[in-house]
Coordinates of C-alpha atoms in Angstrom, one line a residue:
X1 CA 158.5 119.3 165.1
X2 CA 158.2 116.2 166.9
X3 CA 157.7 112.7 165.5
X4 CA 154.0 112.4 167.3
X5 CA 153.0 116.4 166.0
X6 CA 153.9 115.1 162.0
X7 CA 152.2 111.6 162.7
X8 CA 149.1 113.5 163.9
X9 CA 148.9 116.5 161.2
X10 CA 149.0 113.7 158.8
X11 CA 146.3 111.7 160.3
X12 CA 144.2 115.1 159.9
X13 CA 145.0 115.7 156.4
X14 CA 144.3 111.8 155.4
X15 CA 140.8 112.5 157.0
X16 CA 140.3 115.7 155.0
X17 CA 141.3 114.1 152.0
X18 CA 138.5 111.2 152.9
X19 CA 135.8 113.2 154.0
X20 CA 135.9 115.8 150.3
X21 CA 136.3 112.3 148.7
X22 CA 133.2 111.1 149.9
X23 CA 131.4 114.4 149.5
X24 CA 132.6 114.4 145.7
X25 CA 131.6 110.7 145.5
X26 CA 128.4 111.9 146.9
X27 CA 127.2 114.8 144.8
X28 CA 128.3 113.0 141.6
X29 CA 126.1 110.2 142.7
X30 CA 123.0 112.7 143.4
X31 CA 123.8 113.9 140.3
X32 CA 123.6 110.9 138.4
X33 CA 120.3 110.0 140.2
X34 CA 118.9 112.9 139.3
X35 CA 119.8 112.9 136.2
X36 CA 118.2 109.7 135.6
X37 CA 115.3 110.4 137.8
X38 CA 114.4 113.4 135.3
X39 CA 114.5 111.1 132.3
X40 CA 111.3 109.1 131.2
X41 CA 111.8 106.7 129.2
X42 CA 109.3 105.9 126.5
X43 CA 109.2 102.2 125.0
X44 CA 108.0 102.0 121.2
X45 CA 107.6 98.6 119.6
X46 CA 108.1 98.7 115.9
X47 CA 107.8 96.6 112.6
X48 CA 109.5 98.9 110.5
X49 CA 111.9 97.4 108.6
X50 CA 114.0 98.8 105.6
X51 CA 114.2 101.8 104.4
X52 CA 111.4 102.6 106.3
X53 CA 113.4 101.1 109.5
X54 CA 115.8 103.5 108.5
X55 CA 113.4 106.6 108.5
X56 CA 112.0 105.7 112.0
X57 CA 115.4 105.5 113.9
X58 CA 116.2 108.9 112.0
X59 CA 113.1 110.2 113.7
X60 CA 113.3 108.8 116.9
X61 CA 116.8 110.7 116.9
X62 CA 115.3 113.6 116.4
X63 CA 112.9 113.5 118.7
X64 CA 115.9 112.5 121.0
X65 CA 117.9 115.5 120.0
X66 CA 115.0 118.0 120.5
X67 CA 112.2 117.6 122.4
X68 CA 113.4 115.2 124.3
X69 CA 117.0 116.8 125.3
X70 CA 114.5 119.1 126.5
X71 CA 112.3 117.5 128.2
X72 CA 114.1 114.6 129.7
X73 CA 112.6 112.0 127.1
X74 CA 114.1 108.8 125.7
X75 CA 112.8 106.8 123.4
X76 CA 113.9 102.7 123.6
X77 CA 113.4 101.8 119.8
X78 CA 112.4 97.8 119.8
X79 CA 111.9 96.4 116.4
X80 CA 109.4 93.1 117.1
X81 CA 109.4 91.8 113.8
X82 CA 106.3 92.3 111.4
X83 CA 102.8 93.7 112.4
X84 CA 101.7 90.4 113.0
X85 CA 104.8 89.8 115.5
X86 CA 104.3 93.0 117.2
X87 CA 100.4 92.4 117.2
X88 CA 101.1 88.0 118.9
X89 CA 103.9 89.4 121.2
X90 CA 101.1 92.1 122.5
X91 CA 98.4 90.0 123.2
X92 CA 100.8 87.7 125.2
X93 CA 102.1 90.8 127.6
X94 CA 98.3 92.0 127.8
X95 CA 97.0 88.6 128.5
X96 CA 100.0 88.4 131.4
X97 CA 97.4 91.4 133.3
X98 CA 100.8 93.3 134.5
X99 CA 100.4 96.6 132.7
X100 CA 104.0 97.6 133.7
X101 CA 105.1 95.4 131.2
X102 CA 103.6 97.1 128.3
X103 CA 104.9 99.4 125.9
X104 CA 103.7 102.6 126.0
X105 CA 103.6 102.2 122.2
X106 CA 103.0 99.7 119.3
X107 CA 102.7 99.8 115.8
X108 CA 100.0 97.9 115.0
X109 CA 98.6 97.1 111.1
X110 CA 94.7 96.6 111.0
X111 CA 95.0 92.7 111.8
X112 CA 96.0 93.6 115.0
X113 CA 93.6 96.1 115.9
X114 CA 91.1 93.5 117.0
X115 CA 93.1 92.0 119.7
X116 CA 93.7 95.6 121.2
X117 CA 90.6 97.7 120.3
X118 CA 88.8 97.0 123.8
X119 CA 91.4 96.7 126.1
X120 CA 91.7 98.3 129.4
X121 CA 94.8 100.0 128.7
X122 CA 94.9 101.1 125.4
X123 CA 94.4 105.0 125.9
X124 CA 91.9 106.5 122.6
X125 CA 93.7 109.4 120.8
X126 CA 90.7 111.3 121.5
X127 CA 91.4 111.6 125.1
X128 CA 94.8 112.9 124.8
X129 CA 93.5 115.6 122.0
X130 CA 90.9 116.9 123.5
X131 CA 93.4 118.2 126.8
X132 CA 96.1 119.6 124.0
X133 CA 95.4 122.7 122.8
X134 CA 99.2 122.9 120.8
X135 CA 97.6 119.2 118.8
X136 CA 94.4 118.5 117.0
X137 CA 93.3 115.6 114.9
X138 CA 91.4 117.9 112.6
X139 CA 94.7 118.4 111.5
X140 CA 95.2 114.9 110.2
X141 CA 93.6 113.5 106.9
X142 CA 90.4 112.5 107.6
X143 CA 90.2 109.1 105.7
X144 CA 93.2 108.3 107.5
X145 CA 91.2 109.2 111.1
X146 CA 88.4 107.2 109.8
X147 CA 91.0 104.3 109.0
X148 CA 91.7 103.9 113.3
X149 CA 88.1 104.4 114.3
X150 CA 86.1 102.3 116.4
X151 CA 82.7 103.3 117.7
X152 CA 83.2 106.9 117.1
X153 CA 86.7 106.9 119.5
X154 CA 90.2 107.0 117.5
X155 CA 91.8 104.1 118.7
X156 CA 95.3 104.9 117.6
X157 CA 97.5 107.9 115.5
X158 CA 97.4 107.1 112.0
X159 CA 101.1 106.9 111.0
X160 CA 102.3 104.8 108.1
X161 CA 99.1 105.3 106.0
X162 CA 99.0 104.4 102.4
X163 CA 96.8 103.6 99.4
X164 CA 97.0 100.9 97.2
X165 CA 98.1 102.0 93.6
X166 CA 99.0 100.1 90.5
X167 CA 102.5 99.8 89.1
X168 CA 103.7 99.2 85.5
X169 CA 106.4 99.2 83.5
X170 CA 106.3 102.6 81.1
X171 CA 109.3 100.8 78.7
X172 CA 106.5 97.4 78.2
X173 CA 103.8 99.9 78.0
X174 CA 105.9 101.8 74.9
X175 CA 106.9 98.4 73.6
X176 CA 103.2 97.0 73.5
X177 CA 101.9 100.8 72.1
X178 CA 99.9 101.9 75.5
X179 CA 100.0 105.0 77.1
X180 CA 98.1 105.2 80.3
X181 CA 97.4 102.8 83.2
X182 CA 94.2 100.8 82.6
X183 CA 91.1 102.7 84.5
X184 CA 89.2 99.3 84.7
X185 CA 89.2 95.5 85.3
X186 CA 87.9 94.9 81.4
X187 CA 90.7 97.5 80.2
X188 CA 93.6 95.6 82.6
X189 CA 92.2 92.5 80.9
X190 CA 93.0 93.7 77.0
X191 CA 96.4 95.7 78.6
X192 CA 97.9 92.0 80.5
X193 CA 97.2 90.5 76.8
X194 CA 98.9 92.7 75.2
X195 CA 101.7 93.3 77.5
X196 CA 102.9 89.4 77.1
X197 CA 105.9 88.8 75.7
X198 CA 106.7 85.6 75.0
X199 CA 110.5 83.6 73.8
X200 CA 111.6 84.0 70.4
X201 CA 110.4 80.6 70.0
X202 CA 107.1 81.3 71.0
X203 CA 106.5 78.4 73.5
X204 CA 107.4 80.4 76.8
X205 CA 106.3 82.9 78.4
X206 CA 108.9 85.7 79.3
X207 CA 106.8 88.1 80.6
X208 CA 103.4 88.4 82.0
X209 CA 100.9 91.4 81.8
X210 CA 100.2 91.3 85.7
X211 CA 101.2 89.4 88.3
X212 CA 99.1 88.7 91.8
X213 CA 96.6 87.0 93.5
X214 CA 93.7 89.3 95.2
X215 CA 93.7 89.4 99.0
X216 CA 91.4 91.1 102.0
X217 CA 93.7 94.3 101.2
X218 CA 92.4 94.7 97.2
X219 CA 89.0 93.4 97.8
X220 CA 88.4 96.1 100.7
X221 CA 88.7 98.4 97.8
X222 CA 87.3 96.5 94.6
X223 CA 84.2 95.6 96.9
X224 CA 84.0 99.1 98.1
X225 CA 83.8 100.9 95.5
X226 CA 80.9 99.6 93.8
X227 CA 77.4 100.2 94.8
X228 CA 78.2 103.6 95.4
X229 CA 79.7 102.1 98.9
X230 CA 79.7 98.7 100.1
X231 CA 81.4 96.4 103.1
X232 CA 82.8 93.0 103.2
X233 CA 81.0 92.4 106.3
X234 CA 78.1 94.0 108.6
X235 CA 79.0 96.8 110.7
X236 CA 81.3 98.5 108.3
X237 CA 83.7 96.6 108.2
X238 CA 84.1 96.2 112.0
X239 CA 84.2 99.9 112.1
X240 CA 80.8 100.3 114.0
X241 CA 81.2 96.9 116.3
X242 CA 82.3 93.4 115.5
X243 CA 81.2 91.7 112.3
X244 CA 78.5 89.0 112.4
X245 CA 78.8 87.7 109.4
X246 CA 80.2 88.9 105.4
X247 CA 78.1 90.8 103.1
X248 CA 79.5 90.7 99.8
X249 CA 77.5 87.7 98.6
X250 CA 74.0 89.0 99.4
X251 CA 74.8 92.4 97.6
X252 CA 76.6 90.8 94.7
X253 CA 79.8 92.8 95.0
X254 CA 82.2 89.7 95.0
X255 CA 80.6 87.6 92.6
X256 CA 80.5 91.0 89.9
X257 CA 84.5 91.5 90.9
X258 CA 85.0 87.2 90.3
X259 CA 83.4 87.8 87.1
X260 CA 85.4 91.0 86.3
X261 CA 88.6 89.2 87.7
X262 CA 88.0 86.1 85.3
X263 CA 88.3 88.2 82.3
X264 CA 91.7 89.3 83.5
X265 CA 92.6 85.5 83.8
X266 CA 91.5 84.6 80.9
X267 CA 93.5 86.9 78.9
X268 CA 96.5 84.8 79.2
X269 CA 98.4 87.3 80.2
X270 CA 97.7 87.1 84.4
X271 CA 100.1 84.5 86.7
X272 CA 98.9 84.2 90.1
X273 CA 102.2 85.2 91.6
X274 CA 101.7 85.0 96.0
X275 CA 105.0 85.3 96.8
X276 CA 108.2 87.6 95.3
X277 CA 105.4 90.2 93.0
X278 CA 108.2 93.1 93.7
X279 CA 111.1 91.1 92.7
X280 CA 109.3 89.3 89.5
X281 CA 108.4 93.2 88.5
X282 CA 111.7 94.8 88.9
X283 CA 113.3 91.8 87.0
X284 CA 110.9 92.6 84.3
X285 CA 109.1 89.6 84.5
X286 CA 105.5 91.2 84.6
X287 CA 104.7 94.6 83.3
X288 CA 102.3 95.3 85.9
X289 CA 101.0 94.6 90.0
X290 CA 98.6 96.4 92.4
X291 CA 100.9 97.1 96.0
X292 CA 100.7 100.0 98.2
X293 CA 102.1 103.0 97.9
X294 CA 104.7 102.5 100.8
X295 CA 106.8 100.1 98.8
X296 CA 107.3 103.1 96.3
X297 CA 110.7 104.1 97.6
X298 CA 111.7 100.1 97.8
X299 CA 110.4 99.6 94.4
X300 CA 112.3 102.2 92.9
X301 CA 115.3 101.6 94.1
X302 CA 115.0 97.7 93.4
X303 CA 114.4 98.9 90.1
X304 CA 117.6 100.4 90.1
X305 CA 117.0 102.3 86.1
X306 CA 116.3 99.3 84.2
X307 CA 113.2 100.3 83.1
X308 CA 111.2 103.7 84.1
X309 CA 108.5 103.1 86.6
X310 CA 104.6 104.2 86.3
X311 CA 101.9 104.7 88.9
X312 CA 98.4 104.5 87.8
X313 CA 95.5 105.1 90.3
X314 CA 94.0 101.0 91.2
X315 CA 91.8 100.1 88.5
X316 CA 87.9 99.9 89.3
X317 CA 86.3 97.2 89.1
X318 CA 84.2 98.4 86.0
X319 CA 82.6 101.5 84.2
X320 CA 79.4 101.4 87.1
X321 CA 81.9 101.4 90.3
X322 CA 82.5 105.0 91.8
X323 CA 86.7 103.9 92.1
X324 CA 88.4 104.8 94.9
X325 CA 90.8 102.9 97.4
X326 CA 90.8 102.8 101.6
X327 CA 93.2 104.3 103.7
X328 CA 95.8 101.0 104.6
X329 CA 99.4 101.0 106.7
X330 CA 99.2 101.2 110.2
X331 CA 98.7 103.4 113.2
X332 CA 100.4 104.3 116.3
X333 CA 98.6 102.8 119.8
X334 CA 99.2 104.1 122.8
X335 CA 99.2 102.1 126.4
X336 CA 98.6 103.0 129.6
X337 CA 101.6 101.3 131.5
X338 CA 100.4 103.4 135.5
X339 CA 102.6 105.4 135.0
X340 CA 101.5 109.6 134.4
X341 CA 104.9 110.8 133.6
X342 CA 105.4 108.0 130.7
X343 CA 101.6 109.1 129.6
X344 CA 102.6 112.4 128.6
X345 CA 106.2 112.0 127.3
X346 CA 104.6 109.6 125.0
X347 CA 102.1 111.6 123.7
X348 CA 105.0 114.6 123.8
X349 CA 106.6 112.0 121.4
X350 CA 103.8 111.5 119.6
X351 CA 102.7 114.0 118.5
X352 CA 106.2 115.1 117.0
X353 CA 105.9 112.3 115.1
X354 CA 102.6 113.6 113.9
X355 CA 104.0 117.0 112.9
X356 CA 104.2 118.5 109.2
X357 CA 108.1 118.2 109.1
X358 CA 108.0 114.9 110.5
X359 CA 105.5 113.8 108.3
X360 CA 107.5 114.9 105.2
X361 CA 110.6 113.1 106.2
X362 CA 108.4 110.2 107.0
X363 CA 107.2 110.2 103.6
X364 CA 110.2 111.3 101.5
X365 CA 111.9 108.4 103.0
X366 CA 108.9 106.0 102.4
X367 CA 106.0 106.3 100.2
X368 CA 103.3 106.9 103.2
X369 CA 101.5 109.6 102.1
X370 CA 101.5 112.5 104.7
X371 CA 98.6 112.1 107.7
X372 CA 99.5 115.9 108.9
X373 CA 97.8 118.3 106.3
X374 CA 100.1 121.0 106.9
X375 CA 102.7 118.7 105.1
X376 CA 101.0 119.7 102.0
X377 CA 101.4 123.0 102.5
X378 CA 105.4 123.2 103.1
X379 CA 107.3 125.0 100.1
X380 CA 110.0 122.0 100.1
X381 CA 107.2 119.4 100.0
X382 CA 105.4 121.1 97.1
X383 CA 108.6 121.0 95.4
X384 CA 109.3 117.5 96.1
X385 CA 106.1 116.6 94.1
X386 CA 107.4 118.5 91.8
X387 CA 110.5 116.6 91.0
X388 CA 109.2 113.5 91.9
X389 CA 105.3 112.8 90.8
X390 CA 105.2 109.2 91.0
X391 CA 104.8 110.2 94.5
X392 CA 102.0 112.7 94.1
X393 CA 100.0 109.8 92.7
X394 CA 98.4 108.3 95.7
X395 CA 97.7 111.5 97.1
X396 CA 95.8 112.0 94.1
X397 CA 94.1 108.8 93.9
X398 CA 93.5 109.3 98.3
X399 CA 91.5 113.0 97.8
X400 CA 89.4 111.5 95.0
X401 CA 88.5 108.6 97.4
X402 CA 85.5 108.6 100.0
X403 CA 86.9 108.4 103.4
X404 CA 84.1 106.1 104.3
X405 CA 85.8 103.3 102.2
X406 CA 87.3 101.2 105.3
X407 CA 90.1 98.9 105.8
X408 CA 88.4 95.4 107.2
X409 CA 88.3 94.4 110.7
X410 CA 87.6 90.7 111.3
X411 CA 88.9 88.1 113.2
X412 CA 91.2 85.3 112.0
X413 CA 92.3 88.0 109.4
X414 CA 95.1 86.1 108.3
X415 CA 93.2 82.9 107.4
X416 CA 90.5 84.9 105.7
X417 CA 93.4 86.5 103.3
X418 CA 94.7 83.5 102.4
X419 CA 91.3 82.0 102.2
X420 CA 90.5 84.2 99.7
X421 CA 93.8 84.0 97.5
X422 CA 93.7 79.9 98.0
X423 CA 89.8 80.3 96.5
X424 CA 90.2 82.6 93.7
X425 CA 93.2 80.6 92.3
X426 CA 91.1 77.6 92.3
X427 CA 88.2 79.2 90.7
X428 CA 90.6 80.2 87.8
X429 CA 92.6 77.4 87.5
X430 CA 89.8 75.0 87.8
X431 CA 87.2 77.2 85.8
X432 CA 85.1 76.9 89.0
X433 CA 81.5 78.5 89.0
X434 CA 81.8 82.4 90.2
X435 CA 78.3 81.6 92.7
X436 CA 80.2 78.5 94.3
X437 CA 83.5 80.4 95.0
X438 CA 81.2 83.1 96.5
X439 CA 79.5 80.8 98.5
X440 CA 82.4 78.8 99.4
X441 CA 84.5 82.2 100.6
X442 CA 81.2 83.6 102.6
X443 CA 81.0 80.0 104.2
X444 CA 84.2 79.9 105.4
X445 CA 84.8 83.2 106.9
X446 CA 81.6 83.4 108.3
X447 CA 82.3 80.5 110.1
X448 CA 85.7 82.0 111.7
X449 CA 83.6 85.5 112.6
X450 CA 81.0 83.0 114.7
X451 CA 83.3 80.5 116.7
X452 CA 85.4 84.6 117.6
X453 CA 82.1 85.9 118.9
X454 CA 81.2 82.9 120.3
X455 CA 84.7 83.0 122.3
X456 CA 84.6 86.7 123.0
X457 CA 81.0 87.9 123.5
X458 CA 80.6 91.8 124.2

């Protein structure tokens, strides 16, 4: 074979080898585009942090693993930092009018609800449910529904839900001769007393009866629960539109709680802790505090065995009050970023979230209580009460509890809680009149509820 005849056969094979090359390079890049063409991506801002941090990525892996395999569904986990992070850094990318740059959803706490609740592109649950015959929120616990309602539309899923519940220390209770968690203010005055414990040489104290300082979070419940039902402010709450102005002096409730919570003070055996309660309770430094009951799993296993832990439903506020406690936590809020495709794989992602095997994890991990009511009735739930009742506690206390009893929606919500705890320290450590503080508290956050609706009129 001649010279030219090789030089040209191998021309010919160089260009086969180039043109399958290319065609390989070709379908494995149609392929890849395809691949990632079928895949929606669903962003989720967070402020889950902890063990509970810990339970949402093992969630969001499921729902990786399962639905969304598939369905082509990924979920971008962003952790933003606490609710009131998540709830700033929101209000900045809404404010910015680009809707592309929004999640497509946020875990909100009910401090942030008032910066979102009217917005354009937040997308009411009750939209979604009504078009989903597999998904109904007459599934879901209704205080909890109640909690994320706003003009009759629920504004977001109600996710990490709690109660507030009261903790003690069952080895100080034994120690001081008490059995039970106090059912009253008046009763937790005479239990702090005798639950001090002071240094053999009797001029320090060692350990308190209760630690903490009342914020928005107690008093929603304290001031609730009395008059058969009652509001901080107008429009329940902020449930039924935005608040004009606080309530709780011309119906009495705060001063009768003040009066209540003086007793407790004066006992000698109350510290007005604000900072580090958890800590100074695990250390054994007071025998009991009011959190909720999502700390339970925290609290236990700060705890660690040194002492066995109680849970006691939240005290009322005396014999007259009908007790009871709001629905607190967060919810899940969902955005409408233009996109259809994202709308439904976010609701696709929702919604596992939302269902009874989800919820169980969610609250095994936790301490929420379970929103889904088919949680309840799983075998391996039932028995999980069984072994562990702390945790049936605030389930208890929750379906003895009218669902009308709302979390508070006001503006400047974190000035009004501190507000509140600066005031009531003040009144007891200065022996102030109860009718001043009253007057003083209603003064001041009524004044940040006008200049907000003077700023944002409907």
């Amino acid at each position: 074979m001649s010279s030219h005849k090789k030089t040209y056969i191998a021309g010919l094979l160089l260009l086969l080898l180039i043109l399958l090359g290319t065609l390989a390079f070709a379908k494995g890049t149609t392929e890849q585009l395809k691949t990632s063409s079928s895949s929606t991506e669903v962003v989720f801002w967070h402020s889950s942090s902890g063990l509970a941090g810990d339970a949402m990525t093992t969630l969001i892996n499921e729902v990786d693993n399962t639905v969304g395999a598939a369905q082509g569904i990924v979920v971008r986990e962003i952790y933003q930092g606490k609710p009131a992070d998540v709830a700033t850094k929101l209000r900045a990318t809404m404010q910015g009018g680009r809707s592309t740059d929004l999640p497509n959803i946020a875990q909100l706490d009910a401090s942030g609800v008032i910066d979102i609740r009217d917005s354009q592109y937040l997308i009411p649950i009750n939209e979604l449910d009504e078009a989903d015959e597999t998904f109904s929120i007459d599934e879901l616990q209704p205080g909890a529904v109640l909690s994320t309602t706003y003009k009759g539309k629920v504004l977001g899923m109600p996710f990490n839900s709690s109660t507030i519940v009261l903790y003690y220390n069952k080895d100080a209770f034994r120690e001081a001769g008490l059995d039970s968690p106090p059912e009253t203010l008046a009763e937790l005055a005479d239990y702090a007393k005798a639950l001090v414990k002071k240094t053999p040489d009797g001029k320090n104290i060692e350990r308190y009866g209760f630690g903490g300082v009342p914020t928005t979070y107690e008093l929603v419940s304290w001031i609730g629960q009395q008059n058969g039902l009652s509001y901080l402010t107008d429009n329940a709450n902020g449930h039924e539109g935005n608040p004009t102005k606080v309530v709780f002096d011309e119906n009495g409730t705060l001063a009768t709680f003040l009066d209540e919570w003086r007793k407790v003070y004066q006992s000698g055996g109350l510290i007005n802790l604000t900072a580090n309660v958890r800590q100074e309770f695990a250390a054994g430094k007071i025998a009991m505090h009011a959190a909720s009951t999502s700390g339970l799993s925290t609290l236990l296993a700060s705890i660690d065995g040194r002492f066995e832990l109680g849970v006691g439903f939240f005290p009322k506020v005396n014999e007259q009050a009908t007790g009871g406690v709001n629905v607190g936590g967060g919810a899940l809020f969902m955005f409408d970023t233009g996109n259809l495709g994202e709308r439904e794989a976010t609701w696709k992602f929702l919604t596992y979230l939302m269902n009874s095997e989800s919820q169980f994890v969610w609250h095994k991990a936790t301490g929420y209580f379970p929103v889904n009511m088919g949680t309840y009735r799983l075998p391996e739930f039932v028995h999980h009460l069984e072994q562990n009742p702390l945790f049936a506690v605030a389930i208890e206390q929750l379906n003895a509890s009218n669902p009308d009893l709302l979390s508070v929606w006001w503006p400047n919500s974190y000035q009004a809680y501190y507000e509140i705890q600066n005031q009531i320290i003040e009144m007891l450590e200065k022996n102030l009149d109860t009718q001043k503080t009253v007057d003083s508290i209603s003064s001041t956050i009524n004044r940040y509820i006008e200049d907000y609706n003077r700023m944002n009129k409907e």
